[in-house]
CSV table of C-alpha atoms in Angstrom, one decimal:
chain,number,residue,atom,x,y,z
A,16,MET,CA,103.7,162.7,1.2
A,17,LYS,CA,103.4,163.0,-2.6
A,18,ALA,CA,106.4,160.7,-3.0
A,19,VAL,CA,104.6,158.0,-0.9
A,20,TYR,CA,101.4,158.4,-2.9
A,21,GLY,CA,103.4,158.2,-6.2
A,22,VAL,CA,105.1,155.0,-5.1
A,23,PHE,CA,101.8,153.5,-4.0
A,24,LEU,CA,100.2,154.4,-7.4
A,25,GLY,CA,103.2,153.0,-9.3
A,26,VAL,CA,103.0,149.7,-7.4
A,27,LEU,CA,99.3,149.5,-8.0
A,28,LEU,CA,99.7,150.0,-11.7
A,29,LEU,CA,102.5,147.5,-11.9
A,30,ALA,CA,100.5,144.9,-10.2
A,31,THR,CA,97.6,145.4,-12.6
A,32,ALA,CA,99.9,145.2,-15.6
A,33,ALA,CA,101.4,141.9,-14.3
A,34,GLN,CA,98.1,140.0,-14.5
A,35,ALA,CA,98.2,137.6,-17.4
A,36,GLN,CA,95.6,137.6,-20.1
A,37,VAL,CA,93.7,134.3,-20.5
A,38,TYR,CA,92.1,133.2,-23.8
A,39,ARG,CA,89.2,130.8,-24.3
A,40,TRP,CA,88.5,129.0,-27.6
A,41,VAL,CA,87.2,125.7,-28.9
A,42,ASP,CA,89.8,123.5,-30.6
A,43,GLY,CA,89.3,121.2,-33.6
A,44,ASN,CA,88.1,118.3,-31.4
A,45,GLY,CA,85.3,120.4,-29.8
A,46,ARG,CA,87.1,120.9,-26.5
A,47,THR,CA,87.2,124.2,-24.7
A,48,VAL,CA,90.8,125.4,-24.2
A,49,PHE,CA,92.0,128.0,-21.7
A,50,SER,CA,95.5,129.4,-22.2
A,51,ASP,CA,97.7,132.4,-21.6
A,52,GLN,CA,98.8,132.1,-25.2
A,53,PRO,CA,96.6,133.4,-28.0
A,54,PRO,CA,94.8,130.7,-30.1
A,55,PRO,CA,96.1,129.5,-33.4
A,56,GLN,CA,95.5,131.8,-36.4
A,57,GLY,CA,91.9,131.6,-37.6
A,58,ARG,CA,90.4,130.4,-34.3
A,59,LYS,CA,87.7,132.6,-32.8
A,60,SER,CA,88.5,133.3,-29.1
A,61,GLU,CA,87.5,135.6,-26.3
A,62,THR,CA,89.5,137.0,-23.4
A,63,VAL,CA,88.5,135.7,-20.0
A,64,LYS,CA,88.4,138.3,-17.2
A,65,LEU,CA,90.0,137.0,-14.0
A,66,ARG,CA,89.0,138.1,-10.6
A,67,PRO,CA,91.9,139.4,-8.5
A,68,GLN,CA,93.1,137.1,-5.8
A,69,PRO,CA,93.1,138.4,-2.3
A,70,ALA,CA,96.5,139.0,-0.8
A,71,ALA,CA,98.0,136.3,1.3
A,72,VAL,CA,97.5,136.8,5.0
A,73,ALA,CA,100.7,136.5,7.0
A,74,ALA,CA,100.8,133.8,9.7
A,75,PRO,CA,101.0,135.0,13.3
A,76,ALA,CA,104.5,135.6,14.6
A,77,SER,CA,104.2,132.8,17.2
A,78,ALA,CA,101.9,129.9,17.7
A,79,PRO,CA,99.0,130.5,20.1
A,80,ALA,CA,99.5,129.4,23.7
A,81,VAL,CA,98.3,125.9,24.4
A,82,SER,CA,96.9,125.1,27.7
A,83,GLY,CA,98.0,122.0,29.6
A,84,ASP,CA,101.0,119.8,29.5
A,85,ILE,CA,101.6,118.6,25.9
A,86,PRO,CA,104.0,115.8,26.8
A,87,GLN,CA,101.5,114.5,29.3
A,88,GLN,CA,98.7,114.6,26.8
A,89,VAL,CA,100.9,112.8,24.2
A,90,LYS,CA,101.7,110.1,26.8
A,91,GLN,CA,98.1,109.6,27.6
A,92,LEU,CA,97.1,109.3,24.0
A,93,ASN,CA,99.9,106.8,23.4
A,94,GLU,CA,98.7,104.7,26.3
A,95,ARG,CA,95.2,104.7,24.9
A,96,ILE,CA,96.6,103.6,21.5
A,97,ASP,CA,98.6,100.9,23.1
A,98,GLU,CA,95.6,99.6,25.0
A,99,HIS,CA,93.5,99.6,21.8
A,100,ASN,CA,96.2,97.7,20.0
A,101,ARG,CA,96.4,95.1,22.8
A,102,GLN,CA,92.6,94.6,22.5
A,103,ILE,CA,92.8,94.2,18.7
A,104,LYS,CA,95.7,91.8,18.9
A,105,GLN,CA,93.7,89.7,21.5
A,106,GLU,CA,90.7,89.7,19.2
A,107,ASN,CA,92.8,88.7,16.2
A,108,CYS,CA,94.4,85.9,18.3
A,109,SER,CA,91.0,84.5,19.2
A,110,THR,CA,89.9,84.6,15.6
A,111,ALA,CA,93.1,83.0,14.3
A,112,ARG,CA,92.8,80.1,16.9
A,113,ALA,CA,89.1,79.6,16.0
A,114,HIS,CA,90.0,79.5,12.3
A,115,LEU,CA,92.8,77.0,12.9
A,116,ALA,CA,90.6,74.8,14.9
A,117,LYS,CA,87.9,74.8,12.2
A,118,LEU,CA,90.5,73.9,9.5
A,119,GLU,CA,92.0,71.1,11.7
A,120,GLY,CA,88.5,69.8,12.2
A,121,LEU,CA,88.2,69.4,8.4
A,122,THR,CA,90.9,66.7,8.4
A,123,GLN,CA,88.3,64.3,9.9
A,124,PRO,CA,85.8,62.8,7.5
A,125,ASN,CA,82.4,64.4,7.6
A,126,ALA,CA,80.1,62.4,9.9
A,127,THR,CA,77.1,62.8,7.5
A,128,THR,CA,78.7,62.1,4.2
A,129,LYS,CA,81.9,60.3,5.3
A,130,ALA,CA,83.7,62.3,2.7
A,131,ALA,CA,87.2,63.7,3.1
A,132,PRO,CA,87.8,67.4,2.6
A,133,GLN,CA,88.8,68.9,-0.7
A,134,SER,CA,92.4,68.2,-1.5
A,135,ALA,CA,95.0,67.4,1.2
A,136,ALA,CA,97.5,69.8,-0.3
A,137,THR,CA,95.0,72.7,-0.3
A,138,LEU,CA,94.0,72.0,3.2
A,139,GLY,CA,97.6,71.5,4.4
A,140,ALA,CA,98.5,74.9,3.0
A,141,ALA,CA,95.5,76.6,4.6
A,142,ILE,CA,96.4,74.9,8.0
A,143,ALA,CA,100.0,76.1,7.7
A,144,ALA,CA,98.8,79.7,7.0
A,145,ALA,CA,96.4,79.5,9.9
A,146,ARG,CA,99.2,78.3,12.2
A,147,ASP,CA,101.3,81.3,11.0
A,148,HIS,CA,98.5,83.6,11.9
A,149,VAL,CA,98.2,82.1,15.4
A,150,ARG,CA,102.0,82.6,15.9
A,151,THR,CA,101.7,86.2,14.6
A,152,TRP,CA,98.8,87.3,16.8
A,153,CYS,CA,99.1,85.0,19.8
A,154,GLY,CA,102.9,84.7,20.0
A,155,ASN,CA,103.0,80.9,20.1
């Protein structure tokens, strides 16, 4: 029993000695420095006392039991995600078609001012991009 006590005491002393000393001082630029190395000669410093960290807790040997059928739950979640993605794609398709229709409507002179839209090149590029968006989101 004394041997066990002696080993325990030795390990405890060894762990205490293994803790590094931390120094705190202010450098030439006025910044506070923390280091495990002592400050340069002539710098006033103080030793910072560190609180011991708690020992790590071992993880359980096995994962806790999970109720239910995991593959079925994953399948249901994937179905919900797929449905949500279909809805978003449909909304994006509608928005892209509306944007394209609006841009194509700009090719006609304004009824009020009889003015043509900005530049044909700029409008043409915007219409081409809008058509690409319709193809991407609507598939045609």
